Amino acid sequence: MNINVVYFARYREALGQDGEVLAGDFLTLDDVRRALLARGGEYALLAEQNLMCARNQDLCKLDEPVGEGDEVAFFPPVTGG
């Protein structure tokens, strides 16, 4: 299946891209994240404990199921003051 992956904020800057299409056998959003982590290097950012994510523009958790053509977004935790 193909998943559209989008990166925001410092993830986009560190990875040098807005997004990409990722092909593989994924059941959950965490499967997508783990496939990216396996690349090593800058993708280690996606191992952050407070990582935020969305599926098809709805905030969700890493156990969210994914399907063909879904958009998955990763972004760092939002801080405020």
Short mmCIF file of N, CA and C in Angstrom, two decimals:
data_model
loop_
_atom_site.label_atom_id
_atom_site.label_comp_id
_atom_site.label_asym_id
_atom_site.label_seq_id
_atom_site.Cartn_x
_atom_site.Cartn_y
_atom_site.Cartn_z
N MET A 1 0.84 -1.18 0.00
CA MET A 1 0.00 0.00 0.00
C MET A 1 0.88 1.23 0.00
N ASN A 2 0.35 2.33 -0.49
CA ASN A 2 1.06 3.60 -0.50
C ASN A 2 0.43 4.55 0.51
N ILE A 3 1.28 5.18 1.31
CA ILE A 3 0.87 6.15 2.32
C ILE A 3 1.56 7.47 1.98
N ASN A 4 0.81 8.55 2.02
CA ASN A 4 1.38 9.89 1.82
C ASN A 4 1.83 10.42 3.17
N VAL A 5 3.12 10.61 3.34
CA VAL A 5 3.68 11.07 4.61
C VAL A 5 4.04 12.55 4.48
N VAL A 6 3.61 13.33 5.47
CA VAL A 6 3.87 14.77 5.48
C VAL A 6 4.62 15.10 6.76
N TYR A 7 5.64 15.96 6.63
CA TYR A 7 6.44 16.38 7.77
C TYR A 7 6.23 17.88 8.01
N PHE A 8 6.14 18.27 9.28
CA PHE A 8 5.94 19.66 9.62
C PHE A 8 7.02 20.18 10.56
N ALA A 9 7.16 21.50 10.56
CA ALA A 9 8.04 22.24 11.47
C ALA A 9 9.48 21.73 11.40
N ARG A 10 10.09 21.47 12.55
CA ARG A 10 11.51 21.09 12.53
C ARG A 10 11.74 19.72 11.91
N TYR A 11 10.73 18.87 11.86
CA TYR A 11 10.89 17.58 11.17
C TYR A 11 11.11 17.84 9.68
N ARG A 12 10.33 18.73 9.12
CA ARG A 12 10.48 19.07 7.70
C ARG A 12 11.87 19.64 7.45
N GLU A 13 12.30 20.52 8.33
CA GLU A 13 13.62 21.14 8.17
C GLU A 13 14.74 20.11 8.28
N ALA A 14 14.68 19.23 9.28
CA ALA A 14 15.73 18.23 9.50
C ALA A 14 15.79 17.22 8.37
N LEU A 15 14.63 16.83 7.85
CA LEU A 15 14.59 15.81 6.80
C LEU A 15 14.76 16.40 5.41
N GLY A 16 14.65 17.72 5.30
CA GLY A 16 14.86 18.38 4.02
C GLY A 16 13.77 18.14 2.99
N GLN A 17 12.57 17.81 3.47
CA GLN A 17 11.46 17.59 2.54
C GLN A 17 10.12 17.80 3.25
N ASP A 18 9.13 18.18 2.47
CA ASP A 18 7.78 18.38 3.02
C ASP A 18 7.07 17.06 3.23
N GLY A 19 7.39 16.07 2.40
CA GLY A 19 6.72 14.80 2.49
C GLY A 19 7.18 13.84 1.42
N GLU A 20 6.56 12.67 1.42
CA GLU A 20 6.92 11.63 0.46
C GLU A 20 5.84 10.56 0.42
N VAL A 21 5.89 9.73 -0.57
CA VAL A 21 5.01 8.57 -0.65
C VAL A 21 5.81 7.37 -0.18
N LEU A 22 5.27 6.64 0.78
CA LEU A 22 5.95 5.49 1.36
C LEU A 22 5.15 4.23 1.03
N ALA A 23 5.80 3.25 0.44
CA ALA A 23 5.15 1.99 0.09
C ALA A 23 5.54 0.91 1.08
N GLY A 24 4.58 0.09 1.47
CA GLY A 24 4.87 -1.00 2.38
C GLY A 24 3.60 -1.63 2.90
N ASP A 25 3.77 -2.58 3.79
CA ASP A 25 2.63 -3.24 4.44
C ASP A 25 2.47 -2.62 5.82
N PHE A 26 1.52 -1.74 5.97
CA PHE A 26 1.31 -1.02 7.23
C PHE A 26 -0.09 -1.31 7.76
N LEU A 27 -0.18 -1.57 9.05
CA LEU A 27 -1.48 -1.71 9.69
C LEU A 27 -1.85 -0.46 10.49
N THR A 28 -0.83 0.14 11.12
CA THR A 28 -1.07 1.31 11.96
C THR A 28 -0.10 2.44 11.60
N LEU A 29 -0.40 3.59 12.15
CA LEU A 29 0.48 4.73 11.96
C LEU A 29 1.86 4.43 12.54
N ASP A 30 1.92 3.67 13.62
CA ASP A 30 3.22 3.32 14.20
C ASP A 30 4.04 2.45 13.26
N ASP A 31 3.40 1.61 12.46
CA ASP A 31 4.13 0.83 11.46
C ASP A 31 4.82 1.75 10.46
N VAL A 32 4.12 2.82 10.07
CA VAL A 32 4.70 3.81 9.15
C VAL A 32 5.89 4.47 9.82
N ARG A 33 5.72 4.89 11.06
CA ARG A 33 6.81 5.55 11.80
C ARG A 33 8.01 4.63 11.94
N ARG A 34 7.78 3.38 12.26
CA ARG A 34 8.90 2.42 12.42
C ARG A 34 9.64 2.19 11.10
N ALA A 35 8.92 2.18 10.00
CA ALA A 35 9.58 2.03 8.69
C ALA A 35 10.50 3.22 8.43
N LEU A 36 10.05 4.40 8.82
CA LEU A 36 10.88 5.59 8.64
C LEU A 36 12.07 5.58 9.61
N LEU A 37 11.84 5.17 10.85
CA LEU A 37 12.93 5.09 11.83
C LEU A 37 14.02 4.14 11.37
N ALA A 38 13.65 3.08 10.67
CA ALA A 38 14.62 2.09 10.21
C ALA A 38 15.63 2.69 9.23
N ARG A 39 15.32 3.84 8.67
CA ARG A 39 16.25 4.51 7.76
C ARG A 39 17.45 5.09 8.52
N GLY A 40 17.28 5.34 9.81
CA GLY A 40 18.36 5.90 10.61
C GLY A 40 18.56 7.38 10.35
N GLY A 41 19.69 7.88 10.75
CA GLY A 41 20.03 9.29 10.52
C GLY A 41 19.02 10.23 11.14
N GLU A 42 18.66 11.26 10.39
CA GLU A 42 17.74 12.29 10.87
C GLU A 42 16.35 11.75 11.20
N TYR A 43 16.00 10.59 10.65
CA TYR A 43 14.68 10.02 10.92
C TYR A 43 14.52 9.63 12.39
N ALA A 44 15.62 9.59 13.14
CA ALA A 44 15.56 9.30 14.57
C ALA A 44 14.70 10.31 15.31
N LEU A 45 14.49 11.49 14.74
CA LEU A 45 13.60 12.48 15.34
C LEU A 45 12.20 11.92 15.58
N LEU A 46 11.79 11.00 14.74
CA LEU A 46 10.45 10.44 14.84
C LEU A 46 10.29 9.48 16.02
N ALA A 47 11.36 9.28 16.78
CA ALA A 47 11.30 8.44 17.97
C ALA A 47 10.98 9.26 19.22
N GLU A 48 10.83 10.57 19.07
CA GLU A 48 10.53 11.42 20.21
C GLU A 48 9.29 10.93 20.94
N GLN A 49 9.36 10.98 22.25
CA GLN A 49 8.28 10.45 23.08
C GLN A 49 6.96 11.20 22.89
N ASN A 50 7.01 12.50 22.70
CA ASN A 50 5.80 13.30 22.59
C ASN A 50 5.45 13.66 21.15
N LEU A 51 5.93 12.88 20.22
CA LEU A 51 5.64 13.08 18.80
C LEU A 51 4.13 13.21 18.60
N MET A 52 3.73 14.13 17.76
CA MET A 52 2.31 14.28 17.44
C MET A 52 2.09 13.77 16.01
N CYS A 53 0.89 13.26 15.77
CA CYS A 53 0.61 12.73 14.44
C CYS A 53 -0.85 12.91 14.09
N ALA A 54 -1.11 12.80 12.80
CA ALA A 54 -2.48 12.91 12.29
C ALA A 54 -2.65 11.94 11.13
N ARG A 55 -3.87 11.49 10.96
CA ARG A 55 -4.24 10.67 9.81
C ARG A 55 -5.37 11.38 9.09
N ASN A 56 -5.15 11.68 7.83
CA ASN A 56 -6.13 12.40 7.02
C ASN A 56 -6.61 13.67 7.72
N GLN A 57 -5.65 14.40 8.28
CA GLN A 57 -5.82 15.71 8.91
C GLN A 57 -6.59 15.68 10.24
N ASP A 58 -6.72 14.50 10.84
CA ASP A 58 -7.31 14.38 12.17
C ASP A 58 -6.25 13.90 13.14
N LEU A 59 -6.05 14.64 14.24
CA LEU A 59 -5.09 14.21 15.24
C LEU A 59 -5.43 12.80 15.72
N CYS A 60 -4.40 12.01 15.95
CA CYS A 60 -4.63 10.63 16.39
C CYS A 60 -3.42 10.15 17.17
N LYS A 61 -3.49 8.91 17.58
CA LYS A 61 -2.37 8.27 18.27
C LYS A 61 -1.71 7.28 17.32
N LEU A 62 -0.56 6.78 17.72
CA LEU A 62 0.21 5.89 16.86
C LEU A 62 -0.47 4.55 16.58
N ASP A 63 -1.46 4.17 17.38
CA ASP A 63 -2.16 2.91 17.13
C ASP A 63 -3.31 3.06 16.12
N GLU A 64 -3.45 4.23 15.52
CA GLU A 64 -4.49 4.49 14.51
C GLU A 64 -4.26 3.61 13.28
N PRO A 65 -5.29 2.90 12.82
CA PRO A 65 -5.15 2.10 11.59
C PRO A 65 -4.95 3.01 10.37
N VAL A 66 -4.21 2.51 9.40
CA VAL A 66 -4.01 3.26 8.15
C VAL A 66 -4.45 2.40 6.97
N GLY A 67 -4.81 3.08 5.89
CA GLY A 67 -5.23 2.39 4.68
C GLY A 67 -4.61 3.01 3.45
N GLU A 68 -4.78 2.35 2.33
CA GLU A 68 -4.24 2.79 1.05
C GLU A 68 -4.59 4.26 0.80
N GLY A 69 -3.57 5.05 0.47
CA GLY A 69 -3.76 6.45 0.10
C GLY A 69 -3.95 7.41 1.26
N ASP A 70 -3.92 6.92 2.49
CA ASP A 70 -4.06 7.82 3.64
C ASP A 70 -2.92 8.82 3.67
N GLU A 71 -3.21 9.99 4.25
CA GLU A 71 -2.18 10.98 4.52
C GLU A 71 -1.83 10.87 6.00
N VAL A 72 -0.57 10.68 6.29
CA VAL A 72 -0.07 10.59 7.65
C VAL A 72 0.88 11.76 7.87
N ALA A 73 0.65 12.51 8.93
CA ALA A 73 1.49 13.68 9.22
C ALA A 73 2.17 13.49 10.56
N PHE A 74 3.43 13.89 10.60
CA PHE A 74 4.20 13.88 11.84
C PHE A 74 4.66 15.30 12.14
N PHE A 75 4.54 15.71 13.41
CA PHE A 75 5.01 17.02 13.79
C PHE A 75 5.43 17.00 15.26
N PRO A 76 6.37 17.87 15.60
CA PRO A 76 6.86 17.88 16.98
C PRO A 76 5.79 18.39 17.93
N PRO A 77 5.95 18.09 19.22
CA PRO A 77 5.00 18.58 20.21
C PRO A 77 4.92 20.11 20.18
N VAL A 78 3.74 20.61 20.40
CA VAL A 78 3.53 22.05 20.43
C VAL A 78 3.76 22.52 21.86
N THR A 79 4.55 23.56 21.98
CA THR A 79 4.79 24.13 23.31
C THR A 79 4.25 25.54 23.33
N GLY A 80 3.87 25.96 24.47
CA GLY A 80 3.34 27.32 24.61
C GLY A 80 3.77 27.90 25.93
N GLY A 81 3.45 29.13 26.09
CA GLY A 81 3.86 29.76 27.34
C GLY A 81 2.96 30.88 27.71
#
